[in-house]
Amino acid sequence: MNIAIIGTGNVGGALASAWAAKGHHIYLGVQDLNQFKGKVLLKNQHTQACSIAEAVAKAEVILIAIPPQAIFDVIEQMGDITGKTIIDATNAVRVVPDPYKTVYHCLADKTKADVVKCFNSTGFENMLNPIYNGQGIDMFMAGDSDKAKATVSSLASDAGFGSCIDFGKDDKVGLLEKFALSWINLAIMQGHGRNMAFKVVRR
Ligand SMILES: NC(=O)c1ccc[n+]([C@@H]2O[C@H](COP(=O)([O-])OP(=O)(O)OC[C@H]3O[C@@H](n4cnc5c(N)ncnc54)[C@H](OP(=O)(O)O)[C@@H]3O)[C@@H](O)[C@H]2O)c1
């Protein structure tokens, strides 16, 4: 699959590496080709850097892993993304992309892409290594398009996660950001540390 990574920092870098290792073609969409966070990703196989517009044009799937307020800049540069799958991995923790509550809601309103909220609910260290005690931790996703969710679920599996559990449609996107805040609360405020993750168990 051809995947554009917009935001090549902690989250974008971890997922770009995991997907490149699985044979996906990775287009890092960057603001400045000479200087961007995650330049070391160019050492990965099947990985190249280009402008945001070029990366998006080449990809079927676009990962958004930027500060939420940067989404307006990025939308202007992306061009036509009708029918593409966009994964929103952001969390509007400190800054909200006003007037929208989340980047998902901004993308759903301003573009004709199929948006899925995913890869927001755990720390980037767990994206670099999602294996605990020999098992992949779970990932969670929300959004309106079942087709796009099937694609994202398969990419979560490629990144080493256990299940990619459907959190619901767009009315559950806010809840999925709160779920991310719950991880942040436990890991950071309550002092459990960032080597901690969620897995659903059943009997
Ligand atoms: N850190 C985590 O553990 C974690 C976990 C889950 C979700 N998240 C969410 O994921 C998002 C990214 O977090 P991160 O920790 O990966 O951030 P980060 O390491 O600071 O990386 C941010 C990336 O966004 C790019 N960027 C900033 N402004 C931009 C703009 N106007 N246009 C295009 N690209 C722009 C930066 O580009 P340059 O390289 O040019 O500076 C950089 O590559 C945030 O919304 C965060 O809440 C983070």
PDB file of C-alpha atoms and ligand atoms in Angstrom:
ATOM      1  CA  MET A   1       0.000   0.000   0.000  1.00  0.00           C
ATOM      2  CA  ASN A   2       1.146   3.583  -0.617  1.00  0.00           C
ATOM      3  CA  ILE A   3       0.978   5.539   2.634  1.00  0.00           C
ATOM      4  CA  ALA A   4       1.563   9.287   3.158  1.00  0.00           C
ATOM      5  CA  ILE A   5       2.819  10.278   6.594  1.00  0.00           C
ATOM      6  CA  ILE A   6       2.018  13.902   7.482  1.00  0.00           C
ATOM      7  CA  GLY A   7       3.845  14.617  10.729  1.00  0.00           C
ATOM      8  CA  THR A   8       7.041  12.578  10.894  1.00  0.00           C
ATOM      9  CA  GLY A   9       7.720  12.963  14.628  1.00  0.00           C
ATOM     10  CA  ASN A  10       7.149  10.493  17.447  1.00  0.00           C
ATOM     11  CA  VAL A  11       3.890   8.959  16.195  1.00  0.00           C
ATOM     12  CA  GLY A  12       4.394   9.348  12.440  1.00  0.00           C
ATOM     13  CA  GLY A  13       7.959   8.048  12.727  1.00  0.00           C
ATOM     14  CA  ALA A  14       7.003   4.943  14.721  1.00  0.00           C
ATOM     15  CA  LEU A  15       4.231   3.953  12.306  1.00  0.00           C
ATOM     16  CA  ALA A  16       6.253   4.842   9.186  1.00  0.00           C
ATOM     17  CA  SER A  17       9.003   2.462  10.347  1.00  0.00           C
ATOM     18  CA  ALA A  18       6.602  -0.342  11.211  1.00  0.00           C
ATOM     19  CA  TRP A  19       4.778  -0.113   7.874  1.00  0.00           C
ATOM     20  CA  ALA A  20       7.957   0.217   5.809  1.00  0.00           C
ATOM     21  CA  ALA A  21       9.264  -2.952   7.472  1.00  0.00           C
ATOM     22  CA  LYS A  22       6.092  -4.723   6.295  1.00  0.00           C
ATOM     23  CA  GLY A  23       6.759  -3.674   2.681  1.00  0.00           C
ATOM     24  CA  HIS A  24       4.436  -0.674   2.399  1.00  0.00           C
ATOM     25  CA  HIS A  25       5.643   2.319   0.379  1.00  0.00           C
ATOM     26  CA  ILE A  26       6.038   5.343   2.630  1.00  0.00           C
ATOM     27  CA  TYR A  27       5.873   8.953   1.415  1.00  0.00           C
ATOM     28  CA  LEU A  28       6.914  11.372   4.160  1.00  0.00           C
ATOM     29  CA  GLY A  29       5.030  14.606   3.445  1.00  0.00           C
ATOM     30  CA  VAL A  30       7.205  17.323   4.958  1.00  0.00           C
ATOM     31  CA  GLN A  31       7.272  21.120   5.174  1.00  0.00           C
ATOM     32  CA  ASP A  32      11.018  21.490   4.499  1.00  0.00           C
ATOM     33  CA  LEU A  33      12.885  18.694   2.698  1.00  0.00           C
ATOM     34  CA  ASN A  34      16.195  19.879   4.168  1.00  0.00           C
ATOM     35  CA  GLN A  35      15.069  19.889   7.777  1.00  0.00           C
ATOM     36  CA  PHE A  36      12.305  17.819   9.322  1.00  0.00           C
ATOM     37  CA  LYS A  37      11.808  15.687  12.407  1.00  0.00           C
ATOM     38  CA  GLY A  38      12.385  12.051  11.552  1.00  0.00           C
ATOM     39  CA  LYS A  39      14.903  12.530   8.724  1.00  0.00           C
ATOM     40  CA  VAL A  40      16.477   9.260   9.916  1.00  0.00           C
ATOM     41  CA  LEU A  41      13.360   7.482   8.558  1.00  0.00           C
ATOM     42  CA  LEU A  42      14.913   7.863   5.089  1.00  0.00           C
ATOM     43  CA  LYS A  43      17.200   4.965   6.058  1.00  0.00           C
ATOM     44  CA  ASN A  44      14.137   2.676   6.107  1.00  0.00           C
ATOM     45  CA  GLN A  45      13.314   0.608   3.029  1.00  0.00           C
ATOM     46  CA  HIS A  46      10.614   1.868   0.606  1.00  0.00           C
ATOM     47  CA  THR A  47      10.702   5.360   2.167  1.00  0.00           C
ATOM     48  CA  GLN A  48      11.077   8.753   0.530  1.00  0.00           C
ATOM     49  CA  ALA A  49      10.408  12.367   1.481  1.00  0.00           C
ATOM     50  CA  CYS A  50       8.470  14.843  -0.631  1.00  0.00           C
ATOM     51  CA  SER A  51       6.104  17.774  -0.304  1.00  0.00           C
ATOM     52  CA  ILE A  52       2.790  17.223   1.444  1.00  0.00           C
ATOM     53  CA  ALA A  53       0.937  17.600  -1.879  1.00  0.00           C
ATOM     54  CA  GLU A  54       3.142  14.993  -3.619  1.00  0.00           C
ATOM     55  CA  ALA A  55       2.955  12.514  -0.733  1.00  0.00           C
ATOM     56  CA  VAL A  56      -0.816  12.731  -0.642  1.00  0.00           C
ATOM     57  CA  ALA A  57      -1.145  12.418  -4.445  1.00  0.00           C
ATOM     58  CA  LYS A  58       0.880   9.161  -4.371  1.00  0.00           C
ATOM     59  CA  ALA A  59      -0.987   7.564  -1.440  1.00  0.00           C
ATOM     60  CA  GLU A  60      -4.229   5.698  -0.883  1.00  0.00           C
ATOM     61  CA  VAL A  61      -3.903   6.132   2.889  1.00  0.00           C
ATOM     62  CA  ILE A  62      -2.787   9.298   4.704  1.00  0.00           C
ATOM     63  CA  LEU A  63      -1.703   9.329   8.347  1.00  0.00           C
ATOM     64  CA  ILE A  64      -2.117  12.682  10.125  1.00  0.00           C
ATOM     65  CA  ALA A  65       0.199  12.945  13.152  1.00  0.00           C
ATOM     66  CA  ILE A  66       0.653  16.686  13.695  1.00  0.00           C
ATOM     67  CA  PRO A  67      -0.268  19.219  16.385  1.00  0.00           C
ATOM     68  CA  PRO A  68      -4.080  19.610  15.976  1.00  0.00           C
ATOM     69  CA  GLN A  69      -3.978  23.314  15.115  1.00  0.00           C
ATOM     70  CA  ALA A  70      -1.681  22.575  12.113  1.00  0.00           C
ATOM     71  CA  ILE A  71      -4.518  20.753  10.336  1.00  0.00           C
ATOM     72  CA  PHE A  72      -5.710  23.935   8.572  1.00  0.00           C
ATOM     73  CA  ASP A  73      -2.267  24.430   6.950  1.00  0.00           C
ATOM     74  CA  VAL A  74      -2.117  20.771   5.977  1.00  0.00           C
ATOM     75  CA  ILE A  75      -5.606  20.692   4.428  1.00  0.00           C
ATOM     76  CA  GLU A  76      -4.635  23.638   2.219  1.00  0.00           C
ATOM     77  CA  GLN A  77      -1.589  21.739   0.949  1.00  0.00           C
ATOM     78  CA  MET A  78      -3.140  18.283   0.512  1.00  0.00           C
ATOM     79  CA  GLY A  79      -5.150  18.976  -2.649  1.00  0.00           C
ATOM     80  CA  ASP A  80      -7.942  16.631  -3.680  1.00  0.00           C
ATOM     81  CA  ILE A  81      -8.290  13.705  -1.264  1.00  0.00           C
ATOM     82  CA  THR A  82     -11.734  12.528  -2.330  1.00  0.00           C
ATOM     83  CA  GLY A  83     -12.203   8.847  -1.503  1.00  0.00           C
ATOM     84  CA  LYS A  84      -8.814   8.407   0.193  1.00  0.00           C
ATOM     85  CA  THR A  85      -8.534   6.984   3.688  1.00  0.00           C
ATOM     86  CA  ILE A  86      -7.258   9.481   6.240  1.00  0.00           C
ATOM     87  CA  ILE A  87      -6.141   8.283   9.665  1.00  0.00           C
ATOM     88  CA  ASP A  88      -6.357  10.937  12.370  1.00  0.00           C
ATOM     89  CA  ALA A  89      -3.873  10.051  15.124  1.00  0.00           C
ATOM     90  CA  THR A  90      -4.021  13.454  16.823  1.00  0.00           C
ATOM     91  CA  ASN A  91      -5.347  14.395  20.238  1.00  0.00           C
ATOM     92  CA  ALA A  92      -6.703  17.861  20.937  1.00  0.00           C
ATOM     93  CA  VAL A  93      -5.294  17.765  24.447  1.00  0.00           C
ATOM     94  CA  ARG A  94      -3.980  21.268  25.014  1.00  0.00           C
ATOM     95  CA  VAL A  95      -5.106  23.040  21.829  1.00  0.00           C
ATOM     96  CA  VAL A  96      -8.374  22.400  20.010  1.00  0.00           C
ATOM     97  CA  PRO A  97      -8.567  23.032  16.221  1.00  0.00           C
ATOM     98  CA  ASP A  98     -11.176  25.714  16.805  1.00  0.00           C
ATOM     99  CA  PRO A  99     -14.054  25.842  15.732  1.00  0.00           C
ATOM    100  CA  TYR A 100     -13.838  22.026  15.566  1.00  0.00           C
ATOM    101  CA  LYS A 101     -13.622  19.747  18.626  1.00  0.00           C
ATOM    102  CA  THR A 102     -11.126  17.411  16.968  1.00  0.00           C
ATOM    103  CA  VAL A 103      -9.035  17.082  13.822  1.00  0.00           C
ATOM    104  CA  TYR A 104     -11.371  14.240  12.762  1.00  0.00           C
ATOM    105  CA  HIS A 105     -14.350  16.623  12.766  1.00  0.00           C
ATOM    106  CA  CYS A 106     -12.363  19.237  10.822  1.00  0.00           C
ATOM    107  CA  LEU A 107     -11.327  16.683   8.157  1.00  0.00           C
ATOM    108  CA  ALA A 108     -14.853  15.240   7.926  1.00  0.00           C
ATOM    109  CA  ASP A 109     -16.271  18.723   7.369  1.00  0.00           C
ATOM    110  CA  LYS A 110     -13.633  20.163   5.020  1.00  0.00           C
ATOM    111  CA  THR A 111     -12.718  17.149   2.850  1.00  0.00           C
ATOM    112  CA  LYS A 112     -14.407  14.262   1.019  1.00  0.00           C
ATOM    113  CA  ALA A 113     -12.016  11.660   2.418  1.00  0.00           C
ATOM    114  CA  ASP A 114     -13.003   8.668   4.564  1.00  0.00           C
ATOM    115  CA  VAL A 115     -11.687   9.634   7.994  1.00  0.00           C
ATOM    116  CA  VAL A 116     -10.816   7.137  10.737  1.00  0.00           C
ATOM    117  CA  LYS A 117      -9.632   8.078  14.217  1.00  0.00           C
ATOM    118  CA  CYS A 118      -6.912   5.614  15.210  1.00  0.00           C
ATOM    119  CA  PHE A 119      -3.392   5.340  16.706  1.00  0.00           C
ATOM    120  CA  ASN A 120      -4.217   8.155  19.163  1.00  0.00           C
ATOM    121  CA  SER A 121      -4.980   6.104  22.262  1.00  0.00           C
ATOM    122  CA  THR A 122      -1.538   5.026  23.394  1.00  0.00           C
ATOM    123  CA  GLY A 123       1.962   6.458  23.675  1.00  0.00           C
ATOM    124  CA  PHE A 124       4.353   6.417  20.719  1.00  0.00           C
ATOM    125  CA  GLU A 125       6.642   4.005  22.595  1.00  0.00           C
ATOM    126  CA  ASN A 126       3.815   1.461  22.328  1.00  0.00           C
ATOM    127  CA  MET A 127       3.678   2.103  18.587  1.00  0.00           C
ATOM    128  CA  LEU A 128       7.421   1.465  18.334  1.00  0.00           C
ATOM    129  CA  ASN A 129       6.900  -1.784  20.251  1.00  0.00           C
ATOM    130  CA  PRO A 130       3.313  -2.945  20.828  1.00  0.00           C
ATOM    131  CA  ILE A 131       4.320  -6.348  22.240  1.00  0.00           C
ATOM    132  CA  TYR A 132       3.758  -7.050  25.964  1.00  0.00           C
ATOM    133  CA  ASN A 133       4.396 -10.518  27.394  1.00  0.00           C
ATOM    134  CA  GLY A 134       4.510 -11.977  23.892  1.00  0.00           C
ATOM    135  CA  GLN A 135       1.170 -10.470  22.774  1.00  0.00           C
ATOM    136  CA  GLY A 136       0.211  -7.385  20.769  1.00  0.00           C
ATOM    137  CA  ILE A 137      -1.725  -4.757  22.731  1.00  0.00           C
ATOM    138  CA  ASP A 138      -5.041  -3.607  21.292  1.00  0.00           C
ATOM    139  CA  MET A 139      -5.672  -0.535  19.166  1.00  0.00           C
ATOM    140  CA  PHE A 140      -8.992   1.290  18.867  1.00  0.00           C
ATOM    141  CA  MET A 141     -10.653   3.157  15.981  1.00  0.00           C
ATOM    142  CA  ALA A 142     -13.761   5.224  15.302  1.00  0.00           C
ATOM    143  CA  GLY A 143     -15.359   6.634  12.169  1.00  0.00           C
ATOM    144  CA  ASP A 144     -18.215   6.343   9.709  1.00  0.00           C
ATOM    145  CA  SER A 145     -16.635   4.346   6.873  1.00  0.00           C
ATOM    146  CA  ASP A 146     -16.544   0.569   7.353  1.00  0.00           C
ATOM    147  CA  LYS A 147     -14.340   0.211   4.258  1.00  0.00           C
ATOM    148  CA  ALA A 148     -11.745   2.650   5.606  1.00  0.00           C
ATOM    149  CA  LYS A 149     -11.882   0.993   9.029  1.00  0.00           C
ATOM    150  CA  ALA A 150     -11.111  -2.399   7.435  1.00  0.00           C
ATOM    151  CA  THR A 151      -7.997  -0.851   5.816  1.00  0.00           C
ATOM    152  CA  VAL A 152      -6.919   0.755   9.095  1.00  0.00           C
ATOM    153  CA  SER A 153      -7.482  -2.468  11.021  1.00  0.00           C
ATOM    154  CA  SER A 154      -5.172  -4.287   8.634  1.00  0.00           C
ATOM    155  CA  LEU A 155      -2.530  -1.535   9.051  1.00  0.00           C
ATOM    156  CA  ALA A 156      -2.814  -1.844  12.855  1.00  0.00           C
ATOM    157  CA  SER A 157      -2.118  -5.557  12.489  1.00  0.00           C
ATOM    158  CA  ASP A 158       0.873  -4.768  10.230  1.00  0.00           C
ATOM    159  CA  ALA A 159       2.175  -2.441  12.968  1.00  0.00           C
ATOM    160  CA  GLY A 160       2.081  -5.362  15.442  1.00  0.00           C
ATOM    161  CA  PHE A 161      -1.098  -4.575  17.370  1.00  0.00           C
ATOM    162  CA  GLY A 162      -3.388  -7.400  18.551  1.00  0.00           C
ATOM    163  CA  SER A 163      -6.949  -6.424  17.659  1.00  0.00           C
ATOM    164  CA  CYS A 164      -8.055  -3.073  16.270  1.00  0.00           C
ATOM    165  CA  ILE A 165     -11.320  -2.699  18.162  1.00  0.00           C
ATOM    166  CA  ASP A 166     -14.151  -0.674  16.645  1.00  0.00           C
ATOM    167  CA  PHE A 167     -15.059   2.090  19.116  1.00  0.00           C
ATOM    168  CA  GLY A 168     -18.041   3.150  16.986  1.00  0.00           C
ATOM    169  CA  LYS A 169     -18.952   5.796  14.418  1.00  0.00           C
ATOM    170  CA  ASP A 170     -18.160   9.517  14.403  1.00  0.00           C
ATOM    171  CA  ASP A 171     -20.192  10.136  17.561  1.00  0.00           C
ATOM    172  CA  LYS A 172     -17.525   8.100  19.429  1.00  0.00           C
ATOM    173  CA  VAL A 173     -14.511  10.082  18.182  1.00  0.00           C
ATOM    174  CA  GLY A 174     -14.597  12.423  21.198  1.00  0.00           C
ATOM    175  CA  LEU A 175     -14.805   9.413  23.498  1.00  0.00           C
ATOM    176  CA  LEU A 176     -11.759   7.887  21.803  1.00  0.00           C
ATOM    177  CA  GLU A 177      -9.813  11.120  22.504  1.00  0.00           C
ATOM    178  CA  LYS A 178     -10.963  10.867  26.143  1.00  0.00           C
ATOM    179  CA  PHE A 179      -9.721   7.259  26.123  1.00  0.00           C
ATOM    180  CA  ALA A 180      -6.327   8.637  25.044  1.00  0.00           C
ATOM    181  CA  LEU A 181      -6.528  11.102  27.930  1.00  0.00           C
ATOM    182  CA  SER A 182      -7.212   8.153  30.235  1.00  0.00           C
ATOM    183  CA  TRP A 183      -3.948   6.558  29.068  1.00  0.00           C
ATOM    184  CA  ILE A 184      -2.129   9.891  29.601  1.00  0.00           C
ATOM    185  CA  ASN A 185      -3.697  10.192  33.062  1.00  0.00           C
ATOM    186  CA  LEU A 186      -2.562   6.724  34.123  1.00  0.00           C
ATOM    187  CA  ALA A 187       0.856   6.847  32.464  1.00  0.00           C
ATOM    188  CA  ILE A 188       1.846  10.376  33.439  1.00  0.00           C
ATOM    189  CA  MET A 189      -0.404  11.954  36.118  1.00  0.00           C
ATOM    190  CA  GLN A 190      -0.903   8.758  38.149  1.00  0.00           C
ATOM    191  CA  GLY A 191       2.736   7.744  37.652  1.00  0.00           C
ATOM    192  CA  HIS A 192       2.373   4.297  36.043  1.00  0.00           C
ATOM    193  CA  GLY A 193       4.903   5.282  33.365  1.00  0.00           C
ATOM    194  CA  ARG A 194       4.662   5.121  29.584  1.00  0.00           C
ATOM    195  CA  ASN A 195       5.346   1.370  29.399  1.00  0.00           C
ATOM    196  CA  MET A 196       1.695   0.625  30.037  1.00  0.00           C
ATOM    197  CA  ALA A 197      -1.069  -0.304  27.602  1.00  0.00           C
ATOM    198  CA  PHE A 198      -4.697  -1.379  27.189  1.00  0.00           C
ATOM    199  CA  LYS A 199      -5.850  -4.829  26.109  1.00  0.00           C
ATOM    200  CA  VAL A 200      -9.451  -6.055  26.063  1.00  0.00           C
ATOM    201  CA  VAL A 201      -9.896  -9.458  27.688  1.00  0.00           C
ATOM    202  CA  ARG A 202     -12.952 -11.681  27.366  1.00  0.00           C
ATOM    203  CA  ARG A 203     -14.319 -14.876  28.918  1.00  0.00           C
TER     204      ARG A 203
HETATM  205  N1  LIG B   1       3.560  11.490  21.453  1.00  0.00           N
HETATM  206  C1  LIG B   1       2.672  10.518  21.696  1.00  0.00           C
HETATM  207  O1  LIG B   1       2.949   9.553  22.444  1.00  0.00           O
HETATM  208  C2  LIG B   1       1.318  10.562  21.040  1.00  0.00           C
HETATM  209  C3  LIG B   1       0.482   9.441  21.121  1.00  0.00           C
HETATM  210  C4  LIG B   1      -0.767   9.460  20.464  1.00  0.00           C
HETATM  211  C5  LIG B   1      -1.153  10.590  19.759  1.00  0.00           C
HETATM  212  N2  LIG B   1      -0.328  11.677  19.719  1.00  0.00           N
HETATM  213  C6  LIG B   1      -0.769  12.852  18.936  1.00  0.00           C
HETATM  214  O2  LIG B   1      -0.089  12.775  17.679  1.00  0.00           O
HETATM  215  C7  LIG B   1       0.209  14.096  17.199  1.00  0.00           C
HETATM  216  C8  LIG B   1       1.718  14.182  16.928  1.00  0.00           C
HETATM  217  O3  LIG B   1       2.413  13.944  18.133  1.00  0.00           O
HETATM  218  P1  LIG B   1       3.987  13.655  18.095  1.00  0.00           P
HETATM  219  O4  LIG B   1       4.385  13.386  19.505  1.00  0.00           O
HETATM  220  O5  LIG B   1       4.291  12.672  17.035  1.00  0.00           O
HETATM  221  O6  LIG B   1       4.541  15.110  17.666  1.00  0.00           O
HETATM  222  P2  LIG B   1       6.025  15.539  17.241  1.00  0.00           P
HETATM  223  O7  LIG B   1       6.994  14.464  17.538  1.00  0.00           O
HETATM  224  O8  LIG B   1       6.230  16.885  17.844  1.00  0.00           O
HETATM  225  O9  LIG B   1       5.919  15.698  15.633  1.00  0.00           O
HETATM  226  C9  LIG B   1       5.058  16.642  15.065  1.00  0.00           C
HETATM  227  C10 LIG B   1       5.211  16.590  13.570  1.00  0.00           C
HETATM  228  O10 LIG B   1       4.228  17.482  13.014  1.00  0.00           O
HETATM  229  C11 LIG B   1       4.854  18.257  11.993  1.00  0.00           C
HETATM  230  N3  LIG B   1       4.173  19.542  11.836  1.00  0.00           N
HETATM  231  C12 LIG B   1       4.004  20.518  12.747  1.00  0.00           C
HETATM  232  N4  LIG B   1       3.348  21.557  12.208  1.00  0.00           N
HETATM  233  C13 LIG B   1       3.106  21.222  10.906  1.00  0.00           C
HETATM  234  C14 LIG B   1       2.484  21.890   9.814  1.00  0.00           C
HETATM  235  N5  LIG B   1       1.950  23.124   9.946  1.00  0.00           N
HETATM  236  N6  LIG B   1       2.427  21.258   8.613  1.00  0.00           N
HETATM  237  C15 LIG B   1       2.964  20.019   8.469  1.00  0.00           C
HETATM  238  N7  LIG B   1       3.576  19.324   9.463  1.00  0.00           N
HETATM  239  C16 LIG B   1       3.634  19.936  10.671  1.00  0.00           C
HETATM  240  C17 LIG B   1       6.279  18.440  12.483  1.00  0.00           C
HETATM  241  O11 LIG B   1       7.034  18.808  11.354  1.00  0.00           O
HETATM  242  P3  LIG B   1       8.592  19.223  11.399  1.00  0.00           P
HETATM  243  O12 LIG B   1       9.316  17.932  11.320  1.00  0.00           O
HETATM  244  O13 LIG B   1       8.760  20.058  10.163  1.00  0.00           O
HETATM  245  O14 LIG B   1       8.795  19.965  12.688  1.00  0.00           O
HETATM  246  C18 LIG B   1       6.577  17.063  13.046  1.00  0.00           C
HETATM  247  O15 LIG B   1       7.019  16.188  12.032  1.00  0.00           O
HETATM  248  C19 LIG B   1      -0.301  15.068  18.261  1.00  0.00           C
HETATM  249  O16 LIG B   1      -1.585  15.520  17.886  1.00  0.00           O
HETATM  250  C20 LIG B   1      -0.406  14.204  19.527  1.00  0.00           C
HETATM  251  O17 LIG B   1      -1.419  14.648  20.409  1.00  0.00           O
HETATM  252  C21 LIG B   1       0.897  11.691  20.328  1.00  0.00           C
END
